[in-house]
Amino acid sequence: MKWTTPQSAAWDTMRPIRSVRARTSEWPTGTVIVPHSHPWCQLVYAIGGVTIVETPEGSWVVPPDRAVWVPAGITHCVRAARGGQNRSVYVTVEAAQTAGLPKGCKVVAVSPLTRELILEFGRRPDDYDEDGADGRLVRVLLDQIAALPAQPLHLPWPRDPRALAVARALEADPADGRPLEEWAREAGASARTLARAFRADCGLTFGQWRLRLRLLGALERLAAGEAVTAVAFDMGYDQPSAFIAMFRRLLGTTPGAYFR
């Protein structure tokens, strides 16, 4: 992977001129922006490509027409799994609190109206008139961001070291379909202890966590143009139809329709 420092490093050390600002980024495939944090919130909107945002607590996958919300002060790393254009909207903590924006990271589906508002706001100068038409546009934009529906595109990592070892092994081989009991023996814990660790640390059962891992891994590869059949087999499904059924159940549509 290509490691870089944020292009906006100097700007990141300063308070925004206005309560909300926008920036466009072009990231080649494989680009990684090293772990960093900033004193304001950020909405990373994927216009094209697939972006992955990672924090110590988990990973968020952002395919096209989705966005991830990152609150202020959270250390995060950004990786371009598939190169493309991103539009970031930076919001001060005060403005985020006033608009009722989320207090934790989450991926949201970007509506057509919100997309146009983000693109239009990005054309405004940094020192736009907060008391004029541009300021009203910003207030509408924040209201729309606050109303965006969450997407199940977050993979939390367990804190328990035994559960984490299992999670990392599955990350390396998502197709490994061994039951929890076998994983527990390998990890040196009882199945009940391991199951409790996944529920307590991730808010998911072991089965739900593995399903989410496979979904997010599949999204990254499908967005890169890989065939559904190949991805389905590599994610541990015997038939592509079973994979498509899982995809539809979790995201409400088929892989082909999702990326259109």
Tab-separated table of C-alpha atoms in Angstrom:
chain	number	residue	atom	x	y	z
A	1	MET	CA	0.000	0.000	0.000
A	2	LYS	CA	1.014	3.591	-0.573
A	3	TRP	CA	1.330	5.530	2.670
A	4	THR	CA	0.898	9.281	2.559
A	5	THR	CA	0.292	12.117	4.951
A	6	PRO	CA	-2.957	14.065	4.615
A	7	GLN	CA	-2.739	16.663	1.893
A	8	SER	CA	-4.527	19.056	4.225
A	9	ALA	CA	-2.050	18.555	7.098
A	10	ALA	CA	-1.345	22.279	7.485
A	11	TRP	CA	-5.011	23.166	7.210
A	12	ASP	CA	-5.914	20.427	9.723
A	13	THR	CA	-4.027	22.274	12.469
A	14	MET	CA	-6.268	25.325	12.179
A	15	ARG	CA	-9.866	26.030	13.084
A	16	PRO	CA	-12.114	26.265	9.996
A	17	ILE	CA	-12.885	29.803	8.827
A	18	ARG	CA	-16.587	28.901	8.921
A	19	SER	CA	-18.551	26.339	10.916
A	20	VAL	CA	-18.798	24.064	7.846
A	21	ARG	CA	-16.316	23.605	4.984
A	22	ALA	CA	-15.845	21.172	2.092
A	23	ARG	CA	-12.845	19.656	0.337
A	24	THR	CA	-12.493	17.351	-2.677
A	25	SER	CA	-9.881	14.567	-2.687
A	26	GLU	CA	-8.646	12.255	-5.459
A	27	TRP	CA	-7.091	9.071	-4.042
A	28	PRO	CA	-5.413	6.446	-6.268
A	29	THR	CA	-6.147	2.822	-5.401
A	30	GLY	CA	-4.016	1.704	-2.465
A	31	THR	CA	-3.538	5.170	-0.991
A	32	VAL	CA	-3.599	5.190	2.807
A	33	ILE	CA	-3.861	8.336	4.893
A	34	VAL	CA	-2.038	7.599	8.129
A	35	PRO	CA	-3.887	7.570	11.472
A	36	HIS	CA	-4.787	11.095	12.533
A	37	SER	CA	-7.510	13.062	14.247
A	38	HIS	CA	-8.803	16.610	14.101
A	39	PRO	CA	-10.812	18.875	16.407
A	40	TRP	CA	-13.916	18.899	14.228
A	41	CYS	CA	-16.250	16.341	12.679
A	42	GLN	CA	-15.960	15.014	9.134
A	43	LEU	CA	-18.370	13.467	6.649
A	44	VAL	CA	-16.444	11.455	4.021
A	45	TYR	CA	-18.693	11.010	0.983
A	46	ALA	CA	-17.632	8.532	-1.708
A	47	ILE	CA	-18.574	9.940	-5.097
A	48	GLY	CA	-16.671	7.101	-6.755
A	49	GLY	CA	-14.516	4.180	-5.700
A	50	VAL	CA	-14.558	2.510	-2.285
A	51	THR	CA	-13.137	4.113	0.839
A	52	ILE	CA	-12.429	2.309	4.111
A	53	VAL	CA	-12.192	4.230	7.366
A	54	GLU	CA	-10.576	2.394	10.274
A	55	THR	CA	-10.472	3.280	13.963
A	56	PRO	CA	-9.279	1.248	16.957
A	57	GLU	CA	-12.907	0.146	17.409
A	58	GLY	CA	-13.616	-1.136	13.912
A	59	SER	CA	-13.813	-0.566	10.169
A	60	TRP	CA	-16.378	1.279	8.063
A	61	VAL	CA	-16.677	0.496	4.341
A	62	VAL	CA	-17.915	3.351	2.156
A	63	PRO	CA	-18.970	2.341	-1.387
A	64	PRO	CA	-20.293	4.897	-3.900
A	65	ASP	CA	-23.191	7.094	-2.776
A	66	ARG	CA	-22.540	6.282	0.861
A	67	ALA	CA	-20.714	8.361	3.435
A	68	VAL	CA	-19.096	7.813	6.804
A	69	TRP	CA	-19.493	10.254	9.675
A	70	VAL	CA	-16.409	10.647	11.899
A	71	PRO	CA	-16.886	12.746	15.057
A	72	ALA	CA	-14.193	15.100	16.298
A	73	GLY	CA	-11.232	13.689	18.173
A	74	ILE	CA	-11.487	10.112	16.888
A	75	THR	CA	-8.207	8.736	15.560
A	76	HIS	CA	-8.831	7.226	12.152
A	77	CYS	CA	-7.025	5.932	9.086
A	78	VAL	CA	-8.456	6.283	5.578
A	79	ARG	CA	-7.724	3.754	2.840
A	80	ALA	CA	-8.738	3.889	-0.823
A	81	ALA	CA	-9.624	0.263	-1.562
A	82	ARG	CA	-10.620	1.420	-5.006
A	83	GLY	CA	-9.478	4.818	-6.183
A	84	GLY	CA	-11.956	7.583	-6.776
A	85	GLN	CA	-13.154	10.972	-5.739
A	86	ASN	CA	-14.273	11.831	-2.234
A	87	ARG	CA	-15.921	14.956	-0.950
A	88	SER	CA	-15.335	15.728	2.734
A	89	VAL	CA	-17.601	18.039	4.703
A	90	TYR	CA	-15.960	19.374	7.874
A	91	VAL	CA	-18.226	20.534	10.692
A	92	THR	CA	-17.251	22.184	13.962
A	93	VAL	CA	-18.336	20.442	17.146
A	94	GLU	CA	-20.676	23.307	18.014
A	95	ALA	CA	-22.423	23.154	14.625
A	96	ALA	CA	-22.678	19.352	14.805
A	97	GLN	CA	-24.270	19.478	18.245
A	98	THR	CA	-26.748	22.154	17.171
A	99	ALA	CA	-27.776	20.074	14.123
A	100	GLY	CA	-28.109	16.865	16.167
A	101	LEU	CA	-25.446	15.014	14.179
A	102	PRO	CA	-24.246	11.573	15.392
A	103	LYS	CA	-21.902	11.233	18.355
A	104	GLY	CA	-20.258	8.090	16.963
A	105	CYS	CA	-18.960	6.848	13.621
A	106	LYS	CA	-21.506	5.430	11.198
A	107	VAL	CA	-22.028	4.828	7.489
A	108	VAL	CA	-25.096	6.440	5.944
A	109	ALA	CA	-26.846	6.228	2.587
A	110	VAL	CA	-26.640	9.581	0.810
A	111	SER	CA	-29.921	10.700	-0.725
A	112	PRO	CA	-29.998	12.402	-4.155
A	113	LEU	CA	-30.886	15.721	-2.477
A	114	THR	CA	-28.012	15.469	0.000
A	115	ARG	CA	-25.626	14.555	-2.819
A	116	GLU	CA	-26.547	17.685	-4.752
A	117	LEU	CA	-26.280	19.817	-1.622
A	118	ILE	CA	-22.784	18.469	-0.914
A	119	LEU	CA	-21.654	19.061	-4.494
A	120	GLU	CA	-23.170	22.545	-4.595
A	121	PHE	CA	-21.689	23.517	-1.238
A	122	GLY	CA	-18.267	22.386	-2.445
A	123	ARG	CA	-18.381	25.139	-5.064
A	124	ARG	CA	-18.720	27.850	-2.411
A	125	PRO	CA	-15.667	29.840	-1.239
A	126	ASP	CA	-14.214	29.044	2.180
A	127	ASP	CA	-15.265	32.458	3.480
A	128	TYR	CA	-18.905	32.201	2.350
A	129	ASP	CA	-21.509	34.467	3.951
A	130	GLU	CA	-22.934	32.518	6.894
A	131	ASP	CA	-25.770	35.023	7.246
A	132	GLY	CA	-26.747	34.943	3.575
A	133	ALA	CA	-27.942	32.367	1.039
A	134	ASP	CA	-24.847	30.188	1.488
A	135	GLY	CA	-25.462	30.023	5.219
A	136	ARG	CA	-29.026	28.888	4.609
A	137	LEU	CA	-27.725	26.230	2.213
A	138	VAL	CA	-25.405	24.947	4.949
A	139	ARG	CA	-28.243	24.693	7.463
A	140	VAL	CA	-30.316	22.652	5.020
A	141	LEU	CA	-27.298	20.434	4.323
A	142	LEU	CA	-26.761	19.725	8.026
A	143	ASP	CA	-30.451	18.929	8.491
A	144	GLN	CA	-30.263	16.452	5.622
A	145	ILE	CA	-27.096	14.797	6.955
A	146	ALA	CA	-28.748	14.344	10.349
A	147	ALA	CA	-31.661	12.500	8.696
A	148	LEU	CA	-29.624	10.076	6.553
A	149	PRO	CA	-30.355	6.389	7.288
A	150	ALA	CA	-27.584	4.249	8.745
A	151	GLN	CA	-26.171	1.329	6.749
A	152	PRO	CA	-24.867	-2.017	8.163
A	153	LEU	CA	-21.380	-1.338	6.816
A	154	HIS	CA	-19.481	-1.300	10.099
A	155	LEU	CA	-17.331	-4.156	11.351
A	156	PRO	CA	-16.506	-3.770	15.061
A	157	TRP	CA	-13.476	-5.554	16.488
A	158	PRO	CA	-13.730	-7.506	19.752
A	159	ARG	CA	-11.521	-6.388	22.622
A	160	ASP	CA	-11.226	-9.819	24.214
A	161	PRO	CA	-7.824	-11.170	23.005
A	162	ARG	CA	-9.178	-14.661	22.294
A	163	ALA	CA	-12.131	-13.356	20.292
A	164	LEU	CA	-9.843	-10.897	18.505
A	165	ALA	CA	-7.519	-13.730	17.453
A	166	VAL	CA	-10.500	-15.554	15.935
A	167	ALA	CA	-11.667	-12.364	14.221
A	168	ARG	CA	-8.262	-11.752	12.659
A	169	ALA	CA	-8.067	-15.338	11.432
A	170	LEU	CA	-11.454	-14.966	9.767
A	171	GLU	CA	-10.395	-11.662	8.261
A	172	ALA	CA	-7.530	-13.517	6.585
A	173	ASP	CA	-9.852	-16.295	5.366
A	174	PRO	CA	-13.540	-15.268	5.322
A	175	ALA	CA	-14.484	-18.573	3.671
A	176	ASP	CA	-13.485	-20.556	6.782
A	177	GLY	CA	-16.832	-21.926	7.884
A	178	ARG	CA	-15.802	-23.749	11.049
A	179	PRO	CA	-18.406	-23.548	13.835
A	180	LEU	CA	-17.887	-21.533	16.983
A	181	GLU	CA	-17.031	-24.647	19.004
A	182	GLU	CA	-13.989	-25.388	16.840
A	183	TRP	CA	-12.815	-21.794	16.970
A	184	ALA	CA	-13.206	-21.836	20.742
A	185	ARG	CA	-10.982	-24.883	21.112
A	186	GLU	CA	-8.341	-23.248	18.941
A	187	ALA	CA	-8.558	-20.024	20.968
A	188	GLY	CA	-8.337	-21.825	24.311
A	189	ALA	CA	-11.781	-20.790	25.537
A	190	SER	CA	-15.223	-22.281	25.845
A	191	ALA	CA	-17.763	-21.631	23.103
A	192	ARG	CA	-19.943	-19.804	25.627
A	193	THR	CA	-17.084	-17.506	26.639
A	194	LEU	CA	-16.247	-16.711	23.028
A	195	ALA	CA	-19.890	-16.087	22.126
A	196	ARG	CA	-20.266	-13.777	25.121
A	197	ALA	CA	-17.153	-11.833	24.101
A	198	PHE	CA	-18.491	-11.150	20.594
A	199	ARG	CA	-21.857	-10.011	21.950
A	200	ALA	CA	-20.345	-7.814	24.660
A	201	ASP	CA	-17.614	-6.209	22.536
A	202	CYS	CA	-19.286	-6.018	19.126
A	203	GLY	CA	-23.022	-6.042	19.822
A	204	LEU	CA	-23.277	-8.970	17.402
A	205	THR	CA	-23.414	-12.724	17.748
A	206	PHE	CA	-20.482	-14.653	16.331
A	207	GLY	CA	-22.594	-15.663	13.326
A	208	GLN	CA	-23.733	-12.086	12.718
A	209	TRP	CA	-20.166	-10.829	12.985
A	210	ARG	CA	-18.882	-13.352	10.435
A	211	LEU	CA	-21.756	-12.467	8.098
A	212	ARG	CA	-20.880	-8.780	8.369
A	213	LEU	CA	-17.207	-9.556	7.688
A	214	ARG	CA	-18.130	-11.404	4.517
A	215	LEU	CA	-20.494	-8.677	3.373
A	216	LEU	CA	-17.935	-5.904	3.757
A	217	GLY	CA	-15.192	-7.956	2.140
A	218	ALA	CA	-17.502	-8.689	-0.758
A	219	LEU	CA	-18.449	-5.026	-1.153
A	220	GLU	CA	-14.822	-4.011	-1.489
A	221	ARG	CA	-14.159	-6.596	-4.184
A	222	LEU	CA	-17.421	-6.101	-6.086
A	223	ALA	CA	-16.776	-2.381	-6.254
A	224	ALA	CA	-13.407	-3.183	-7.836
A	225	GLY	CA	-15.257	-4.956	-10.647
A	226	GLU	CA	-14.815	-8.605	-9.632
A	227	ALA	CA	-17.465	-11.109	-10.686
A	228	VAL	CA	-20.233	-11.986	-8.235
A	229	THR	CA	-19.599	-15.724	-8.647
A	230	ALA	CA	-15.903	-15.498	-7.775
A	231	VAL	CA	-16.585	-13.259	-4.790
A	232	ALA	CA	-19.344	-15.545	-3.525
A	233	PHE	CA	-17.075	-18.614	-3.550
A	234	ASP	CA	-14.215	-16.726	-1.889
A	235	MET	CA	-16.562	-15.582	0.870
A	236	GLY	CA	-17.509	-19.176	1.667
A	237	TYR	CA	-20.768	-19.610	-0.240
A	238	ASP	CA	-21.404	-22.832	-2.159
A	239	GLN	CA	-23.756	-21.111	-4.594
A	240	PRO	CA	-23.840	-17.518	-5.868
A	241	SER	CA	-27.594	-17.521	-5.260
A	242	ALA	CA	-27.019	-17.956	-1.509
A	243	PHE	CA	-24.603	-15.052	-1.514
A	244	ILE	CA	-27.038	-12.852	-3.462
A	245	ALA	CA	-29.824	-13.754	-1.021
A	246	MET	CA	-27.610	-12.704	1.918
A	247	PHE	CA	-26.690	-9.466	0.147
A	248	ARG	CA	-30.343	-8.671	-0.539
A	249	ARG	CA	-31.363	-9.476	3.027
A	250	LEU	CA	-28.782	-7.115	4.531
A	251	LEU	CA	-28.751	-4.294	1.978
A	252	GLY	CA	-32.192	-4.569	0.426
A	253	THR	CA	-31.100	-5.189	-3.159
A	254	THR	CA	-28.887	-7.374	-5.357
A	255	PRO	CA	-25.161	-6.663	-5.886
A	256	GLY	CA	-25.749	-5.518	-9.452
A	257	ALA	CA	-28.502	-3.082	-8.490
A	258	TYR	CA	-26.527	-1.835	-5.483
A	259	PHE	CA	-23.612	-0.656	-7.592
A	260	ARG	CA	-25.811	0.860	-10.287
